[in-house]
Amino acid sequence: MQKILLFVDKVSTWVGHAFSFLIVALTLLISWEVFSRYALDAPHAWAFDAMIMLYGTMFMMAGAYTLAKNGHVRGDVLYGFFEPHTQATIDLVLYIVFFVPGVFALTYAGYFYAAESWAINEHSNITADGPPIYPFKTVIPVAGAILLLQGMVEIVRCAICIRQGYWPSREEDVEEVDVDKLKEMVHVKDEDIQKLDELVVKQETHR
């Protein structure tokens, strides 16, 4: 079971990493459009639509990745003090009551939303001769399906935690710096930092 959970984590991570490179394309597009608009006096009518679609695609396709890394914003003022068993129970209820119905509705409706867009060869009407937006709308059900799959994994994790009393492991990735672990790696103690601070203060005083 754990191998299956970690495999889905890897898929979500790979998708998130792959689509994260859209930020590079978005940065280059914005930079070129600014240069073209103000230096060459040649703005492009389609640029605004393209920027929205690039950012929207990146945002939606990062949802499963963020969930896999437990990185979504959480009101954890009290949650962090709870035992893992209690945390898992709360998460399980929220996933079943809110997450699954909401993401399923997004995926289901998004499929027909995209299908209709392809059927009518839909283009953006924000600007004249706008770019096609049916590829962008296709991202909605795809992102929803991947997010729903990752949500199923999180539900299984909640059930495992409720049964065994601690959270199962996740796929490792770049995380925020753990100061305590960093101190251990470089063999630095709090006393050493305090002595260094005192030395710096003395040097500043003598100047």
C-alpha positions as a Python dict, from the first residue, in 0.01 Angstrom:
ca = {
    (1, 'M'): (0, 0, 0),
    (2, 'Q'): (278, 241, 95),
    (3, 'K'): (443, 188, -244),
    (4, 'I'): (120, 284, -420),
    (5, 'L'): (85, 599, -209),
    (6, 'L'): (443, 702, -279),
    (7, 'F'): (400, 628, -650),
    (8, 'V'): (103, 866, -671),
    (9, 'D'): (311, 1121, -476),
    (10, 'K'): (585, 1085, -737),
    (11, 'V'): (339, 1135, -1022),
    (12, 'S'): (197, 1450, -861),
    (13, 'T'): (549, 1573, -792),
    (14, 'W'): (660, 1510, -1149),
    (15, 'V'): (355, 1692, -1288),
    (16, 'G'): (415, 1986, -1054),
    (17, 'H'): (782, 2008, -1146),
    (18, 'A'): (709, 1980, -1518),
    (19, 'F'): (451, 2256, -1523),
    (20, 'S'): (657, 2478, -1292),
    (21, 'F'): (872, 2563, -1595),
    (22, 'L'): (577, 2759, -1729),
    (23, 'I'): (691, 3037, -1494),
    (24, 'V'): (1001, 3069, -1714),
    (25, 'A'): (788, 3097, -2027),
    (26, 'L'): (559, 3344, -1853),
    (27, 'T'): (854, 3558, -1740),
    (28, 'L'): (1002, 3563, -2090),
    (29, 'L'): (665, 3644, -2245),
    (30, 'I'): (599, 3933, -2007),
    (31, 'S'): (952, 4068, -2054),
    (32, 'W'): (923, 4051, -2432),
    (33, 'E'): (580, 4212, -2433),
    (34, 'V'): (699, 4501, -2213),
    (35, 'F'): (1001, 4553, -2440),
    (36, 'S'): (790, 4524, -2753),
    (37, 'R'): (523, 4759, -2623),
    (38, 'Y'): (743, 5039, -2488),
    (39, 'A'): (1067, 5008, -2686),
    (40, 'L'): (936, 4897, -3025),
    (41, 'D'): (586, 5046, -2996),
    (42, 'A'): (448, 4714, -3121),
    (43, 'P'): (217, 4559, -2858),
    (44, 'H'): (55, 4222, -2923),
    (45, 'A'): (-319, 4191, -2865),
    (46, 'W'): (-291, 3821, -2779),
    (47, 'A'): (-25, 3864, -2510),
    (48, 'F'): (-266, 3933, -2223),
    (49, 'D'): (-471, 3622, -2301),
    (50, 'A'): (-157, 3410, -2328),
    (51, 'M'): (-32, 3534, -1990),
    (52, 'I'): (-360, 3445, -1821),
    (53, 'M'): (-361, 3097, -1974),
    (54, 'L'): (2, 3025, -1884),
    (55, 'Y'): (-44, 3135, -1525),
    (56, 'G'): (-378, 2956, -1493),
    (57, 'T'): (-233, 2633, -1629),
    (58, 'M'): (62, 2647, -1390),
    (59, 'F'): (-164, 2726, -1096),
    (60, 'M'): (-409, 2443, -1164),
    (61, 'M'): (-150, 2178, -1241),
    (62, 'A'): (36, 2255, -918),
    (63, 'G'): (-264, 2165, -702),
    (64, 'A'): (-189, 1792, -671),
    (65, 'Y'): (180, 1862, -613),
    (66, 'T'): (101, 2102, -330),
    (67, 'L'): (-138, 1853, -174),
    (68, 'A'): (122, 1577, -200),
    (69, 'K'): (366, 1797, -7),
    (70, 'N'): (99, 1898, 245),
    (71, 'G'): (166, 2256, 146),
    (72, 'H'): (-180, 2408, 123),
    (73, 'V'): (-259, 2690, 364),
    (74, 'R'): (-417, 2554, 680),
    (75, 'G'): (-569, 2728, 982),
    (76, 'D'): (-347, 2529, 1216),
    (77, 'V'): (-349, 2752, 1526),
    (78, 'L'): (-495, 2459, 1718),
    (79, 'Y'): (-445, 2181, 1463),
    (80, 'G'): (-70, 2167, 1523),
    (81, 'F'): (-122, 2088, 1892),
    (82, 'F'): (-345, 1787, 1823),
    (83, 'E'): (-225, 1428, 1826),
    (84, 'P'): (-178, 1270, 1481),
    (85, 'H'): (-487, 1053, 1540),
    (86, 'T'): (-702, 1363, 1597),
    (87, 'Q'): (-544, 1545, 1302),
    (88, 'A'): (-616, 1252, 1075),
    (89, 'T'): (-977, 1231, 1193),
    (90, 'I'): (-1035, 1600, 1122),
    (91, 'D'): (-868, 1573, 781),
    (92, 'L'): (-1066, 1264, 689),
    (93, 'V'): (-1398, 1433, 765),
    (94, 'L'): (-1300, 1744, 569),
    (95, 'Y'): (-1180, 1541, 271),
    (96, 'I'): (-1503, 1340, 255),
    (97, 'V'): (-1742, 1629, 320),
    (98, 'F'): (-1577, 1908, 122),
    (99, 'F'): (-1277, 1801, -85),
    (100, 'V'): (-1412, 1498, -273),
    (101, 'P'): (-1750, 1651, -371),
    (102, 'G'): (-1588, 1981, -469),
    (103, 'V'): (-1304, 1839, -677),
    (104, 'F'): (-1531, 1577, -834),
    (105, 'A'): (-1773, 1852, -938),
    (106, 'L'): (-1480, 2052, -1079),
    (107, 'T'): (-1358, 1756, -1283),
    (108, 'Y'): (-1704, 1652, -1402),
    (109, 'A'): (-1816, 2000, -1501),
    (110, 'G'): (-1474, 2082, -1641),
    (111, 'Y'): (-1494, 1789, -1882),
    (112, 'F'): (-1814, 1918, -2043),
    (113, 'Y'): (-1682, 2274, -2023),
    (114, 'A'): (-1375, 2172, -2223),
    (115, 'A'): (-1570, 1950, -2463),
    (116, 'E'): (-1803, 2234, -2552),
    (117, 'S'): (-1507, 2466, -2605),
    (118, 'W'): (-1347, 2218, -2848),
    (119, 'A'): (-1680, 2167, -3027),
    (120, 'I'): (-1724, 2536, -3106),
    (121, 'N'): (-1354, 2601, -3165),
    (122, 'E'): (-1370, 2866, -2892),
    (123, 'H'): (-1135, 3164, -2906),
    (124, 'S'): (-1087, 3443, -2657),
    (125, 'N'): (-1318, 3741, -2704),
    (126, 'I'): (-1122, 3973, -2477),
    (127, 'T'): (-929, 4093, -2781),
    (128, 'A'): (-999, 4085, -3153),
    (129, 'D'): (-883, 3763, -3312),
    (130, 'G'): (-802, 3618, -2970),
    (131, 'P'): (-606, 3296, -2927),
    (132, 'P'): (-782, 2957, -2889),
    (133, 'I'): (-874, 2879, -2531),
    (134, 'Y'): (-999, 2519, -2565),
    (135, 'P'): (-652, 2381, -2476),
    (136, 'F'): (-656, 2594, -2162),
    (137, 'K'): (-1004, 2473, -2065),
    (138, 'T'): (-888, 2115, -2115),
    (139, 'V'): (-647, 2170, -1828),
    (140, 'I'): (-944, 2204, -1588),
    (141, 'P'): (-1062, 1840, -1592),
    (142, 'V'): (-706, 1708, -1623),
    (143, 'A'): (-589, 1904, -1319),
    (144, 'G'): (-907, 1807, -1133),
    (145, 'A'): (-853, 1438, -1203),
    (146, 'I'): (-492, 1444, -1081),
    (147, 'L'): (-594, 1643, -773),
    (148, 'L'): (-875, 1397, -702),
    (149, 'L'): (-632, 1105, -730),
    (150, 'Q'): (-395, 1271, -485),
    (151, 'G'): (-691, 1338, -257),
    (152, 'M'): (-772, 968, -252),
    (153, 'V'): (-415, 902, -142),
    (154, 'E'): (-452, 1156, 139),
    (155, 'I'): (-773, 988, 254),
    (156, 'V'): (-591, 655, 271),
    (157, 'R'): (-313, 824, 469),
    (158, 'C'): (-570, 956, 715),
    (159, 'A'): (-715, 607, 760),
    (160, 'I'): (-367, 462, 816),
    (161, 'C'): (-283, 731, 1069),
    (162, 'I'): (-608, 674, 1259),
    (163, 'R'): (-529, 302, 1276),
    (164, 'Q'): (-159, 318, 1366),
    (165, 'G'): (-139, 651, 1549),
    (166, 'Y'): (121, 828, 1332),
    (167, 'W'): (140, 969, 981),
    (168, 'P'): (288, 748, 707),
    (169, 'S'): (587, 883, 517),
    (170, 'R'): (563, 1102, 208),
    (171, 'E'): (771, 1142, -105),
    (172, 'E'): (1067, 1363, -15),
    (173, 'D'): (1118, 1692, -193),
    (174, 'V'): (1271, 2031, -135),
    (175, 'E'): (1128, 2156, 193),
    (176, 'E'): (1175, 2456, 416),
    (177, 'V'): (1504, 2465, 606),
    (178, 'D'): (1493, 2288, 940),
    (179, 'V'): (1713, 2505, 1159),
    (180, 'D'): (1779, 2233, 1416),
    (181, 'K'): (1885, 1983, 1151),
    (182, 'L'): (2102, 2248, 989),
    (183, 'K'): (2278, 2308, 1320),
    (184, 'E'): (2344, 1937, 1354),
    (185, 'M'): (2487, 1916, 1004),
    (186, 'V'): (2739, 2197, 1059),
    (187, 'H'): (2805, 2095, 1423),
    (188, 'V'): (2696, 2427, 1570),
    (189, 'K'): (2534, 2466, 1911),
    (190, 'D'): (2319, 2744, 2052),
    (191, 'E'): (2604, 2837, 2287),
    (192, 'D'): (2836, 2890, 1990),
    (193, 'I'): (2585, 3122, 1827),
    (194, 'Q'): (2542, 3315, 2151),
    (195, 'K'): (2921, 3355, 2190),
    (196, 'L'): (2946, 3476, 1832),
    (197, 'D'): (2671, 3731, 1895),
    (198, 'E'): (2854, 3857, 2205),
    (199, 'L'): (3178, 3885, 2009),
    (200, 'V'): (3009, 4086, 1733),
    (201, 'V'): (2851, 4319, 1990),
    (202, 'K'): (3190, 4378, 2158),
    (203, 'Q'): (3354, 4457, 1824),
    (204, 'E'): (3077, 4700, 1736),
    (205, 'T'): (3114, 4867, 2077),
    (206, 'H'): (3489, 4919, 2035),
    (207, 'R'): (3444, 5088, 1696),
}
